[in-house]
Tab-separated table of C-alpha atoms in Angstrom:
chain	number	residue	atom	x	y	z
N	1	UNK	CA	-4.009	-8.099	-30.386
N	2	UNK	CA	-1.937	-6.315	-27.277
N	3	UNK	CA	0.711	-4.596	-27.727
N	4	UNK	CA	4.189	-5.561	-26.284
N	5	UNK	CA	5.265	-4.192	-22.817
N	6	UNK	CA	7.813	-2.040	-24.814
N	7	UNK	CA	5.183	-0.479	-26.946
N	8	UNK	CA	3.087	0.191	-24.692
N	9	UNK	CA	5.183	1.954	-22.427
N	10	UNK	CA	6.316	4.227	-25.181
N	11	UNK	CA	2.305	5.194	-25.601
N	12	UNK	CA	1.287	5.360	-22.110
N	13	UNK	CA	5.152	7.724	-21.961
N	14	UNK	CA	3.628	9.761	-24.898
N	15	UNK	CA	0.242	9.933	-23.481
N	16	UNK	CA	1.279	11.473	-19.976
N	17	UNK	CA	3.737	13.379	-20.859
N	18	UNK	CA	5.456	15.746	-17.511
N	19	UNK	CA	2.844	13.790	-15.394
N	20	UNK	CA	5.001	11.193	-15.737
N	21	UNK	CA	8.173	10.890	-13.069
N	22	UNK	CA	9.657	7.405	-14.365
N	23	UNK	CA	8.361	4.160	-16.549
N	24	UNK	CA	10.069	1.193	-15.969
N	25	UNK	CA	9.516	-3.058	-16.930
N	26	UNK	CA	10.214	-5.490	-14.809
N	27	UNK	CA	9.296	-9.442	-15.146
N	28	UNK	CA	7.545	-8.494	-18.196
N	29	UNK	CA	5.169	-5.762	-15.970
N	30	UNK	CA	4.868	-2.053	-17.081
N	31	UNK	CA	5.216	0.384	-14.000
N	32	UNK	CA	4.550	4.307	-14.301
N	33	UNK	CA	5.771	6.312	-11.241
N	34	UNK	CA	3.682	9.681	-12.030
N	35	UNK	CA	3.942	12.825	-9.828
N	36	UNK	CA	1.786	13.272	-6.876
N	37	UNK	CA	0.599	17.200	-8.366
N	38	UNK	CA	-0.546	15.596	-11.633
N	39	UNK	CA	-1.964	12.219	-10.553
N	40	UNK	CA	-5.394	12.943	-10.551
N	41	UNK	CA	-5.236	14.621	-14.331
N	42	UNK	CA	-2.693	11.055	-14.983
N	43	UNK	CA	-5.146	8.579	-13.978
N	44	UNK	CA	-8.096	10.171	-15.583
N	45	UNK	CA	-5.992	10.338	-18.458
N	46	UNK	CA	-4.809	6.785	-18.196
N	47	UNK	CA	-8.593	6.077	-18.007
N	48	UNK	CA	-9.925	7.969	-21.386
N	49	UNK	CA	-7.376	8.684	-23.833
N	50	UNK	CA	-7.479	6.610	-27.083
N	51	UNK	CA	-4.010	5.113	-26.516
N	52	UNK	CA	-4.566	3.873	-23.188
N	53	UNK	CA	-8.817	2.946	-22.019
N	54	UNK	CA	-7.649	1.521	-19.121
N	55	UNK	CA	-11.396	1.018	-18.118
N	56	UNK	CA	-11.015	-0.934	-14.450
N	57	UNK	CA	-9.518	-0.624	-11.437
N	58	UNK	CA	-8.738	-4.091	-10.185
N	59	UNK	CA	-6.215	-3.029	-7.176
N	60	UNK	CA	-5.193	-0.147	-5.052
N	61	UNK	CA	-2.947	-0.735	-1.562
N	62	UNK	CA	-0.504	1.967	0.500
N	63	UNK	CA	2.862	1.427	1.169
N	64	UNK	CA	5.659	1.871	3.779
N	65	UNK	CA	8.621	2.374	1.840
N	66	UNK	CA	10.772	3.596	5.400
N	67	UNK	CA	13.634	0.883	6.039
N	68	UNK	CA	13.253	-0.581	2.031
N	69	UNK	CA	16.247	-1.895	0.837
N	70	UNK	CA	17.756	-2.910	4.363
N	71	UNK	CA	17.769	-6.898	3.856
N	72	UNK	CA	20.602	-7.244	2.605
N	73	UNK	CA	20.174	-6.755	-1.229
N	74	UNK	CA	21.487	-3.088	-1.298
N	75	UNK	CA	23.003	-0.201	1.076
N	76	UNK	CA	19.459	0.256	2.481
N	77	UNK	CA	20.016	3.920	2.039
N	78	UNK	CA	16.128	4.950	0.232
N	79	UNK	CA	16.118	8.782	0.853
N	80	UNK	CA	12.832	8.800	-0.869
N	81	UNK	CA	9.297	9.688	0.237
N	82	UNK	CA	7.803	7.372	3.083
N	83	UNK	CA	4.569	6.178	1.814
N	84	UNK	CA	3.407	5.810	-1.624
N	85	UNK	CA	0.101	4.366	-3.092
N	86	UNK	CA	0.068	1.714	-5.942
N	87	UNK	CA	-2.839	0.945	-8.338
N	88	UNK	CA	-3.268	-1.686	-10.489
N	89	UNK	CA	-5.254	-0.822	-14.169
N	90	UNK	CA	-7.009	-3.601	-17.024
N	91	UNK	CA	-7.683	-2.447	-20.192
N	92	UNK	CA	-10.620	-4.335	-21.182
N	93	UNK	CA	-10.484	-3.248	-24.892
N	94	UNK	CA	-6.554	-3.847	-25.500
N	95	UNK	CA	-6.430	-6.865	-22.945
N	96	UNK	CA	-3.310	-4.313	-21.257
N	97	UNK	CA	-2.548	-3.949	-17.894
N	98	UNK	CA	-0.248	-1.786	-15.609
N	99	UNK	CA	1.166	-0.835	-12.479
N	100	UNK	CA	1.041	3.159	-11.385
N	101	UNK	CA	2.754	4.376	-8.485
N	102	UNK	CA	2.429	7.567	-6.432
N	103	UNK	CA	4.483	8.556	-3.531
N	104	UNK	CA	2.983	10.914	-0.965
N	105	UNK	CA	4.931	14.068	-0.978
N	106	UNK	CA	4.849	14.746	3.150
N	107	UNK	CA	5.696	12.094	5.437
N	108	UNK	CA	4.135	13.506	8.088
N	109	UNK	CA	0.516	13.971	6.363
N	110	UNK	CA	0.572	11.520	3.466
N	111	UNK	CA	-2.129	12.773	1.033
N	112	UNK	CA	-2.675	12.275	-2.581
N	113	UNK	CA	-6.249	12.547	-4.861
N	114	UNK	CA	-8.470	10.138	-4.372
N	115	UNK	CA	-9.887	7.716	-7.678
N	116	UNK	CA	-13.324	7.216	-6.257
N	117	UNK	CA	-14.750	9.889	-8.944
N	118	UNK	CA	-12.910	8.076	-11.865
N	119	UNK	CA	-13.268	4.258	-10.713
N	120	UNK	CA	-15.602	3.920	-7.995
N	121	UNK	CA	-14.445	0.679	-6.513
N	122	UNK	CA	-11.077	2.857	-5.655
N	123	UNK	CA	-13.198	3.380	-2.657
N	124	UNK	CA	-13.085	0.821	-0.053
N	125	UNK	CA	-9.316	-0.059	-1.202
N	126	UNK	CA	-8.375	3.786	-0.311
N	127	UNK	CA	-10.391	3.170	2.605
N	128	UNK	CA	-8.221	0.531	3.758
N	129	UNK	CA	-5.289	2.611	2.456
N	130	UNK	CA	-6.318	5.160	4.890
N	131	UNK	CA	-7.192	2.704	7.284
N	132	UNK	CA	-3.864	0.663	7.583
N	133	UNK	CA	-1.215	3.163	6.439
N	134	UNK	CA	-3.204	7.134	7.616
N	135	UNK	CA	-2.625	7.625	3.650
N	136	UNK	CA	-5.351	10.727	3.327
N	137	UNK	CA	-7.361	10.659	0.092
N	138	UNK	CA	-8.433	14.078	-0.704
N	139	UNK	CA	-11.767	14.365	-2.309
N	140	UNK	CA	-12.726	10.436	-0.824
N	141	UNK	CA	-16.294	10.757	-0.135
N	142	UNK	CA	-16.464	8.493	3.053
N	143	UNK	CA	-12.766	8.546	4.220
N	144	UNK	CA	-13.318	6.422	7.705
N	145	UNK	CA	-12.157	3.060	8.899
N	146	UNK	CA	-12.846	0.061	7.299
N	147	UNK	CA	-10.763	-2.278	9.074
N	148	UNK	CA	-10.236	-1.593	12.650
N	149	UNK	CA	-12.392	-0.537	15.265
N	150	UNK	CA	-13.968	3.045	15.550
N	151	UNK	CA	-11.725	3.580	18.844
N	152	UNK	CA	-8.576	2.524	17.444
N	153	UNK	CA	-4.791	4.081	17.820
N	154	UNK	CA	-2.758	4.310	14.866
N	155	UNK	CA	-2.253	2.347	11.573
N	156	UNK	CA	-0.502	-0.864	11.654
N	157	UNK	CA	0.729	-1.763	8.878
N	158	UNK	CA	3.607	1.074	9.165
N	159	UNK	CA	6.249	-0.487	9.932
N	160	UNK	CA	6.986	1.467	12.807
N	161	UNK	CA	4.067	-0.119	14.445
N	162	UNK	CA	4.550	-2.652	17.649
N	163	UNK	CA	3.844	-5.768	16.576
N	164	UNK	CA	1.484	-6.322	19.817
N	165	UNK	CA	-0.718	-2.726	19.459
N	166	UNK	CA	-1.386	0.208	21.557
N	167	UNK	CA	-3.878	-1.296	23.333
N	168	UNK	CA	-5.863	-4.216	23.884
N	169	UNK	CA	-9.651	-4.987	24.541
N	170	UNK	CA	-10.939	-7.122	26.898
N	171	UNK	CA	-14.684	-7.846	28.539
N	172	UNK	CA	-14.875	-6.230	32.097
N	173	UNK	CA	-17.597	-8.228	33.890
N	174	UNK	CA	-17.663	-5.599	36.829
N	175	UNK	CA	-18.733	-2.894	34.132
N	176	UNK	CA	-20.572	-5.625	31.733
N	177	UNK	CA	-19.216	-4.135	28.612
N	178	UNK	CA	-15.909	-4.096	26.620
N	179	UNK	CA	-13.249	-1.989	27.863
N	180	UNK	CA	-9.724	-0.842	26.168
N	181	UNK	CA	-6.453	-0.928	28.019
N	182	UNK	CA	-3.071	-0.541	27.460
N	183	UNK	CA	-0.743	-3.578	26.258
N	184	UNK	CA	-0.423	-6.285	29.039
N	185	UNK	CA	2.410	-8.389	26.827
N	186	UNK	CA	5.687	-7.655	27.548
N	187	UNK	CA	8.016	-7.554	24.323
N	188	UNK	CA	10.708	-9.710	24.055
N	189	UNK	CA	13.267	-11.012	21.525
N	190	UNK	CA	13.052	-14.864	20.954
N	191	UNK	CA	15.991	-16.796	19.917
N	192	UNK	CA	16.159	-19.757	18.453
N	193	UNK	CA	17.911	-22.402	20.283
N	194	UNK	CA	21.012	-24.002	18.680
N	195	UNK	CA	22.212	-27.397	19.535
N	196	UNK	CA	26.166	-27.755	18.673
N	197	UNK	CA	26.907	-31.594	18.401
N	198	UNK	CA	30.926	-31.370	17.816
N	199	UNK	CA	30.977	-35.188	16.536
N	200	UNK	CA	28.154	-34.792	14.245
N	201	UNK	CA	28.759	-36.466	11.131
N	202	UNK	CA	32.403	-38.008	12.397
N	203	UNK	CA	32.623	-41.692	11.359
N	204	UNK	CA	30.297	-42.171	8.456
C-alpha cells in the first residue's frame, strides 16, 4: 500500500539529506527542489535507496523561470536562477511518484548532470531540454538537436525569443536548393477591436 504524500516526503527528506534545498506538496503532489552540486548523487539516490526505488523516469522538460510571477498573481519580483530542469519519477514497487526540480546555477551557461547513465530514456528529453531551452547536460552522451534544424539560431522556447524566429527558410529556384534568410514579417501589436454601443441593453 503507498504511503501518504506526507510520509513520503518525510522519507525521501531523510533519505537526501543536504542534497535537498526545499520539499514542498501541492494538489496532493510531492516536489523536491535539490541543489544543482548534489543532483547527480540525489537522483541516483532517489533511484536505489530502500526508502525511495524510484525505478522510471517518465518525464524530464527545461524551464524559463525569467518574468514568472508577472501575471498578476504576485509582485513578479523572482530573483531566482533563470532556468531550471524538472523530472518526473514512478516508483514501480511503492506505486509513488514525484516531482524533482533543479535550477541551473549560471544564467548565462545553464548546465546541470545529465540522467542518461541512471535512466536512459533521460536522453532524448535532455536532448530536447538542450534543444529548446540551451540547458547543457554534462556527461549527455549525444548532446545535439533533436528538434530544430542542424543550422538553427537560438532556442525558442526562452521566453526572450521572437515569436516569428531569427530566420526563415525558403526554396530558391535560381540556386535549386533551400536557402535561410533573415525574418521577412514585420512585428506588430494587434488589438482587438471594441465596438461601444451606448444604448445597449436600454429598454428591455
Amino acid at each position: 500500500m503507498p504511503q501518504t504524500v506526507e510520509a513520503l516526503s518525510l522519507s525521501l527528506d531523510a533519505a537526501l539529506g543536504d542534497a535537498l534545498a526545499q520539499s514542498f506538496v501541492r494538489l496532493d503532489e510531492l516536489t523536491l527542489v535539490v541543489k544543482a552540486q548534489h543532483y547527480a548523487a540525489a537522483m541516483r539516490t532517489l533511484r536505489d535507496h530502500p526508502d525511495c526505488r524510484f525505478e522510471q523516469l517518465i518525464d524530464l522538460c527545461g524551464m524559463d523561470y525569467s518574468g514568472y510571477g508577472s501575471d498578476g498573481d504576485s509582485d513578479g519580483s523572482w530573483d531566482g536562477a533563470r532556468f531550471a530542469v524538472v523530472t518526473h519519477l514512478l516508483s514501480v514497487s511503492s506505486n509513488q511518484r514525484v516531482r524533482v526540480r533543479v535550477f541551473c546555477p549560471d544564467d548565462d551557461l545553464p548546465l546541470v548532470a545529465s540522467m542518461a547513465d541512471i535512466w536512459p530514456a533521460a536522453n532524448w528529453y535532455e536532448r530536447e531540454a538542450f534543444d529548446l531551452y540551451g540547458i547543457v547536460f554534462e556527461g549527455h552522451p549525444d548532446l545535439r538537436r533533436i528538434l530544430t534544424d542542424y543550422g538553427f539560431i537560438g532556442h525558442p522556447f526562452r521566453k526572450d525569443f521572437p515569436l516569428s524566429g531569427n530566420v526563415e527558410m525558403r526554396y530558391d529556384p535560381t540556386q535549386r536548393r533551400v536557402i535561410y534568410q533573415p525574418v521577412s514579417i514585420e512585428p506588430r501589436e494587434i488589438t482587438p477591436r471594441i465596438v461601444r454601443d451606448e444604448s445597449y441593453g436600454a429598454g428591455r
